[in-house]
Coordinates of C-alpha atoms in Angstrom, one line a residue:
X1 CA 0.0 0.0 0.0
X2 CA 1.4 3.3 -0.8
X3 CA 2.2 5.9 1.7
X4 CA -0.7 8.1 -0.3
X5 CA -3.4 5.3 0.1
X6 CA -3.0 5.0 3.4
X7 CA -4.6 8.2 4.8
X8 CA -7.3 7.8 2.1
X9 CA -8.3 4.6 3.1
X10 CA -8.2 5.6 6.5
X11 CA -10.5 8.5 6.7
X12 CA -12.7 6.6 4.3
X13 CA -12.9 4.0 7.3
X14 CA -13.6 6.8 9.5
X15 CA -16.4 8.0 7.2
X16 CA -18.0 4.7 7.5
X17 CA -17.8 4.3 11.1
X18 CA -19.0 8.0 11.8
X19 CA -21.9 7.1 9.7
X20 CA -23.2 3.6 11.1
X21 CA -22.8 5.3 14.5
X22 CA -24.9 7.9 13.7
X23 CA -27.3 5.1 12.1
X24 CA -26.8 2.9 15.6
X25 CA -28.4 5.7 17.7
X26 CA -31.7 5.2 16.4
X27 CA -32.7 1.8 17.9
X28 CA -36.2 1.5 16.0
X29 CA -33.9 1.4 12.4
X30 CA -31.3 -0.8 14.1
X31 CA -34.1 -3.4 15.0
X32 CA -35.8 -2.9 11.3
X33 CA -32.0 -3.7 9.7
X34 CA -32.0 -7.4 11.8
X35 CA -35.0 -7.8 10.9
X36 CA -34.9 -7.2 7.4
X37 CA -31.5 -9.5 7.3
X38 CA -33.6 -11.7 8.7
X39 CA -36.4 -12.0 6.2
X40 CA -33.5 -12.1 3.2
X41 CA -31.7 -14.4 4.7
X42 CA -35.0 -16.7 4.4
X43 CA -36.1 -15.3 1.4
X44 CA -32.2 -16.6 -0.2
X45 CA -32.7 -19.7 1.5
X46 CA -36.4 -20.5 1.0
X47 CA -36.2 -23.5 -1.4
X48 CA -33.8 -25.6 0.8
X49 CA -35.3 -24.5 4.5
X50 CA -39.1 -24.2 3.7
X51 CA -40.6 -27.4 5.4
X52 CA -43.0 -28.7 2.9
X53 CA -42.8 -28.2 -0.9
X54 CA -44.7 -24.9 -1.2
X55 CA -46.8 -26.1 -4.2
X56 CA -48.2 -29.6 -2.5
X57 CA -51.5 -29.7 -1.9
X58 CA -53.6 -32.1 0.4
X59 CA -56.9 -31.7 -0.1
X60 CA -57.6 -33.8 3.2
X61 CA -56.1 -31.0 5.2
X62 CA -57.7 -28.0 3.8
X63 CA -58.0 -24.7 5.5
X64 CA -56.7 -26.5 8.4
X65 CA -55.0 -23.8 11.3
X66 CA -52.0 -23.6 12.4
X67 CA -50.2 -27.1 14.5
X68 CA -46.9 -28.8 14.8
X69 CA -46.3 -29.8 11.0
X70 CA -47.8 -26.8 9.8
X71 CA -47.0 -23.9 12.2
X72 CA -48.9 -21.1 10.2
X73 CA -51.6 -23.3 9.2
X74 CA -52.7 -24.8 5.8
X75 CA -54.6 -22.8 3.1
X76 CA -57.5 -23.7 0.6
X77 CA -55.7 -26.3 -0.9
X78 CA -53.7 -28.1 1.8
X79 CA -50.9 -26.2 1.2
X80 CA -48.4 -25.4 4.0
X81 CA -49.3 -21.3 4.3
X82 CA -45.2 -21.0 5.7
X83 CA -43.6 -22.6 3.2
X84 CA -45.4 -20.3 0.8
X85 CA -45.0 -17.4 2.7
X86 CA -41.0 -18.1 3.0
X87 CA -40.5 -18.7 -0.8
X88 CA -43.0 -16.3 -1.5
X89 CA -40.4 -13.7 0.5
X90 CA -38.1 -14.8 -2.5
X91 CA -40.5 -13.5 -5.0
X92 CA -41.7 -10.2 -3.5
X93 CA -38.4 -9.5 -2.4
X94 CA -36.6 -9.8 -6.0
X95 CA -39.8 -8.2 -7.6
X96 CA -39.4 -5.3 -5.5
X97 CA -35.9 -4.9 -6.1
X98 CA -35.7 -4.9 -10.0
X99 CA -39.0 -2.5 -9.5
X100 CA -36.3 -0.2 -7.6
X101 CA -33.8 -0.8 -9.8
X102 CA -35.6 0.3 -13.2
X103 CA -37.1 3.2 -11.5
X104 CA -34.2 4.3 -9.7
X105 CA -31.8 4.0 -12.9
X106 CA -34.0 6.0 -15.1
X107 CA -34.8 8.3 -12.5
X108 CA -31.5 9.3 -11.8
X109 CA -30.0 9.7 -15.1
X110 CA -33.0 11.8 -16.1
X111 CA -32.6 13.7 -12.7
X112 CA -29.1 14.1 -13.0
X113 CA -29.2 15.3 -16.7
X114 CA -32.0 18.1 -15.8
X115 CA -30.3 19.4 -13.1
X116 CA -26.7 19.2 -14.7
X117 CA -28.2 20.9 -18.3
X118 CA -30.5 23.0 -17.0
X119 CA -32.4 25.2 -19.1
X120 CA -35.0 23.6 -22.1
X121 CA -33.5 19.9 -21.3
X122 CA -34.5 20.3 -17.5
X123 CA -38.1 21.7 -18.8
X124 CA -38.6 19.0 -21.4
X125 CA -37.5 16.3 -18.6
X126 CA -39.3 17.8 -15.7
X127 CA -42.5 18.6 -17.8
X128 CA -42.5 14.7 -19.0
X129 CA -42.5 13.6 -15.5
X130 CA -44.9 15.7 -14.3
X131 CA -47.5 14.2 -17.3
X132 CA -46.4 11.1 -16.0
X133 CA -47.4 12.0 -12.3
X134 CA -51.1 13.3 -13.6
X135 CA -51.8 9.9 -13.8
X136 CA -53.1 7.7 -10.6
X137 CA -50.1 6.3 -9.8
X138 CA -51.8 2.7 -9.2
X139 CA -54.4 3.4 -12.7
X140 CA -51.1 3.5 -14.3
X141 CA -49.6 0.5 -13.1
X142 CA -52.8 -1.3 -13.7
X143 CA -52.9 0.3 -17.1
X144 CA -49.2 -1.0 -17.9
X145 CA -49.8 -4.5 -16.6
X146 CA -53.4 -4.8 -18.7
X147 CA -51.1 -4.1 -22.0
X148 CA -48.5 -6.4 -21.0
X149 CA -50.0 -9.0 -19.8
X150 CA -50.6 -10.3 -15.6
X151 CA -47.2 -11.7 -14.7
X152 CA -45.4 -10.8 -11.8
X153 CA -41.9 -9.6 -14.1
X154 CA -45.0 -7.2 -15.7
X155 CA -45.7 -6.3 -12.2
X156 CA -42.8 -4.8 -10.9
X157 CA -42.1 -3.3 -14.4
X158 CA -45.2 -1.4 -14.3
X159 CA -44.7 -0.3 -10.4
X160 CA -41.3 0.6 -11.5
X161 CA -42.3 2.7 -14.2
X162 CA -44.8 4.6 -12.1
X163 CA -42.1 5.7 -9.5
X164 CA -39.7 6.7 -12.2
X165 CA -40.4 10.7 -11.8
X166 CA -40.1 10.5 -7.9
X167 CA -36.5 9.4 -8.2
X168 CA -36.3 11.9 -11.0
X169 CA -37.4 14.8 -9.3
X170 CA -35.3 14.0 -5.7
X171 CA -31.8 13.1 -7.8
X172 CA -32.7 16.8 -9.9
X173 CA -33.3 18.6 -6.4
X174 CA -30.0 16.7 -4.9
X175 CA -28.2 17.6 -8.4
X176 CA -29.1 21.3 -8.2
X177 CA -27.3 22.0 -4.9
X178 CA -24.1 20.1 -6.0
X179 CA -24.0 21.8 -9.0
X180 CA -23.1 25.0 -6.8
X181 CA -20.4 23.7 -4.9
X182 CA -17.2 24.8 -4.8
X183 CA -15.6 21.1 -6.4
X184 CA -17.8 21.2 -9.3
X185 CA -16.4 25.1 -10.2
X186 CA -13.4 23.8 -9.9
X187 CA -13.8 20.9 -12.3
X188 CA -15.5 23.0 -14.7
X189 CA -12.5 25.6 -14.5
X190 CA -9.7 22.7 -15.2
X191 CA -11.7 22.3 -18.3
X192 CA -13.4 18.5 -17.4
X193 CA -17.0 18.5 -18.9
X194 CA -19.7 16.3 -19.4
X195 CA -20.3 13.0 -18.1
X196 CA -16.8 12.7 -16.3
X197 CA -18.8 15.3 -14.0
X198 CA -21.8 13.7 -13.6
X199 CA -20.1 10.4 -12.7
X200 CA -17.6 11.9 -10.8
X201 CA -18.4 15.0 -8.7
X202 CA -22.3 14.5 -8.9
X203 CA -23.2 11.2 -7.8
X204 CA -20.8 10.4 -5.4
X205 CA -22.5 13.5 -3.5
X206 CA -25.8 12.9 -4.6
X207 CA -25.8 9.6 -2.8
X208 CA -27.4 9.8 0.2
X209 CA -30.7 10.8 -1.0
X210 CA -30.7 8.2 -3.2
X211 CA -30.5 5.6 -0.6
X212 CA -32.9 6.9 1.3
X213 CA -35.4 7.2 -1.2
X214 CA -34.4 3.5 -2.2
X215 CA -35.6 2.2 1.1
X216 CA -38.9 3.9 0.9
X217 CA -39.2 2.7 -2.9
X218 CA -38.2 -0.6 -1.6
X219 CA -41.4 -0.2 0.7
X220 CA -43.6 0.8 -2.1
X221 CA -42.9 -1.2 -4.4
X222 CA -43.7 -4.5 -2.2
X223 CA -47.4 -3.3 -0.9
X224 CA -47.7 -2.1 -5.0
X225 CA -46.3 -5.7 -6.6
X226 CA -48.6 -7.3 -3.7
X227 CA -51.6 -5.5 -4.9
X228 CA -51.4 -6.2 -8.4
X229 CA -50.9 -9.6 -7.3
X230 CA -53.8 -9.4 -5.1
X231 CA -56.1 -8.0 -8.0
X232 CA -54.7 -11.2 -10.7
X233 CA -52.8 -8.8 -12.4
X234 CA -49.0 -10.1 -10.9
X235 CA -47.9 -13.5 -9.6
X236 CA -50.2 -16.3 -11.0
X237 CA -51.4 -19.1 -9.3
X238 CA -49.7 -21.8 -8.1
X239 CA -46.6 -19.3 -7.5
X240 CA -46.4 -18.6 -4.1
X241 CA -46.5 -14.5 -3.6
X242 CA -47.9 -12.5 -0.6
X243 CA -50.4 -10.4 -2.6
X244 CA -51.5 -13.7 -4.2
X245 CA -51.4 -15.6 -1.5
X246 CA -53.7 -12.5 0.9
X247 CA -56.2 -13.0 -2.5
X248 CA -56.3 -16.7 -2.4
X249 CA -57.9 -16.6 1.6
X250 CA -60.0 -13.6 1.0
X251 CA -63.0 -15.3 1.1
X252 CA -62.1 -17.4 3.8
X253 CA -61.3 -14.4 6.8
X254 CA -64.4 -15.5 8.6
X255 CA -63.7 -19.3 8.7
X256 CA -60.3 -19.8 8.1
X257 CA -58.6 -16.2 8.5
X258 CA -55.1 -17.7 9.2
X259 CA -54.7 -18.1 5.2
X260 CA -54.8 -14.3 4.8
X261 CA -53.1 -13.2 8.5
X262 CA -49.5 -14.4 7.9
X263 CA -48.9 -13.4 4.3
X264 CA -50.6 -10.3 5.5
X265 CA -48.5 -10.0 8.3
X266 CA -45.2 -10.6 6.4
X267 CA -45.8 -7.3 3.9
X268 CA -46.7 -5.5 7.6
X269 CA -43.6 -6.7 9.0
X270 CA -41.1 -6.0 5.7
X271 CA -43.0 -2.7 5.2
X272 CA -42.1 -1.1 8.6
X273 CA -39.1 -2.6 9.3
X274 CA -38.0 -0.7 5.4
X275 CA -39.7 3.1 6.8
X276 CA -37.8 2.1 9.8
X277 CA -34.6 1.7 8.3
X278 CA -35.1 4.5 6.3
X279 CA -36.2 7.0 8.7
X280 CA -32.8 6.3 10.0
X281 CA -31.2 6.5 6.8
X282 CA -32.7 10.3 6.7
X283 CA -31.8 10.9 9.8
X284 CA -28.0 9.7 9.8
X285 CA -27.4 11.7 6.3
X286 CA -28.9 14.9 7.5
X287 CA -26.9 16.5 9.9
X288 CA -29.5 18.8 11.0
X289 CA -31.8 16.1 12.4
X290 CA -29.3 14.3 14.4

């Protein structure tokens, strides 16, 4: 290691340890992050640790509740309700995330290239997004799984699509105040242009809010995917999937309400554990709420 790399590396190391201590004193986020380790944990795991094959039915042991081989109970068709709800973790969980993903790549390029270019590029960009925000955000998504066809890949497409002008509207914001600092004048006076700025002096300080609003996506995106789902228009029966899964018992809350309570309970449970973790997340990054 060179005697140069040292000190970076160092107060790099410092950076990171200032920042999960600031993230440790909020117990409420600390608890959410175990937690949520703890449901991806399962959710990697779910095909080798879930106790029955998710997808077996035993029409002998319909709607049967909860007992010692089937600790959440058994749904409409004899199917062990946690072994569904544990690979069906795997699902929502991946769903979610390429939802974030496709929103919050779009989002920030077109954020980041309003807020860099400015002038009849920003309005053009900004005036698109806000066409696409005149729409029910949930109409749309319905709208964009009814052309594509119900599939849960359709699903988190169409809920990624709708939350593309939220990212693209907090990355312009975050892009606007960097573009003042002292760094980027700088860089623009030794003559760098472009993209090299963007990637360079932009987004490594635009970062922050982009996590932050990645958690809460990450929370909207799995009670969105689960309500498509929930309405036919995602995950398609047999797949295991929460929103499916809270359809499937619907009609069975006054005799057999187990069926709906724990896949209903796992989107509570993921849900606030990720506003938990992200409330944190806002608070660590903004110095002014610490």
């Amino acid at each position: 290691m060179s005697d140069q790399a040292a000190p970076t590396q160092l107060a790099e190391q410092g950076r990171w340890s200032e920042t999960w201590g600031a993230f440790a004193k909020n117990k409420a986020a600390v608890v959410g992050l175990v937690i949520l380790v703890v449901l991806i944990v399962v959710a990697l795991l779910a095909p080798w640790i879930a106790p029955h094959d998710p997808v077996a039915q035993n029409l002998d042991l319909r709607r049967q509740g909860p007992s010692g081989d089937a600790w959440f109970g058994r749904d409409e068709f004899g199917r062990d309700i946690l072994s569904r709800v544990m690979v069906g973790a795997r699902a929502t969980l991946l769903a979610a995330v390429g939802s974030v993903l496709l929103s919050g790549i779009i989002g920030t390029i077109i954020g980041v290239v309003a807020g860099y270019r400015g002038g009849f590029a920003d309005s053009l960009l900004m005036r698109s997004m806000d066409l696409v925000l005149s729409f029910p955000y949930f109409l749309l998504a319905i709208l964009v799984v009814a052309v594509a066809g119900p599939s849960l890949r359709n699903a988190a497409i169409a809920i990624g699509i709708t939350y593309i002008p939220q990212y693209a509207r907090v990355v312009r914001g975050a892009t606007l105040e960097v573009m003042g600092k002292e760094y980027v004048e700088a860089a623009h006076a030794s003559g760098v242009r472009g993209p090299r700025i963007a990637w360079k002096h932009v987004l490594p300080n635009i970062s922050a809010p982009i996590i932050v609003i990645t958690t809460v996506g990450l929370a909207l995106a799995i009670v969105g995917i689960s309500s498509l789902s929930f309405l036919g228009l995602g995950a398609q029966p047999p797949s295991p999937e929460w929103g499916a899964m809270l359809a499937g018992g619907r009609q069975y809350v006054a005799s057999a309400a187990h069926i709906s309570i724990f896949p209903g309970l796992a989107i509570l449970v993921t849900v606030l554990c990720l506003n938990l973790v992200g409330d944190g997340l806002r608070d660590t990054f903004d110095p002014t709420l610490r």
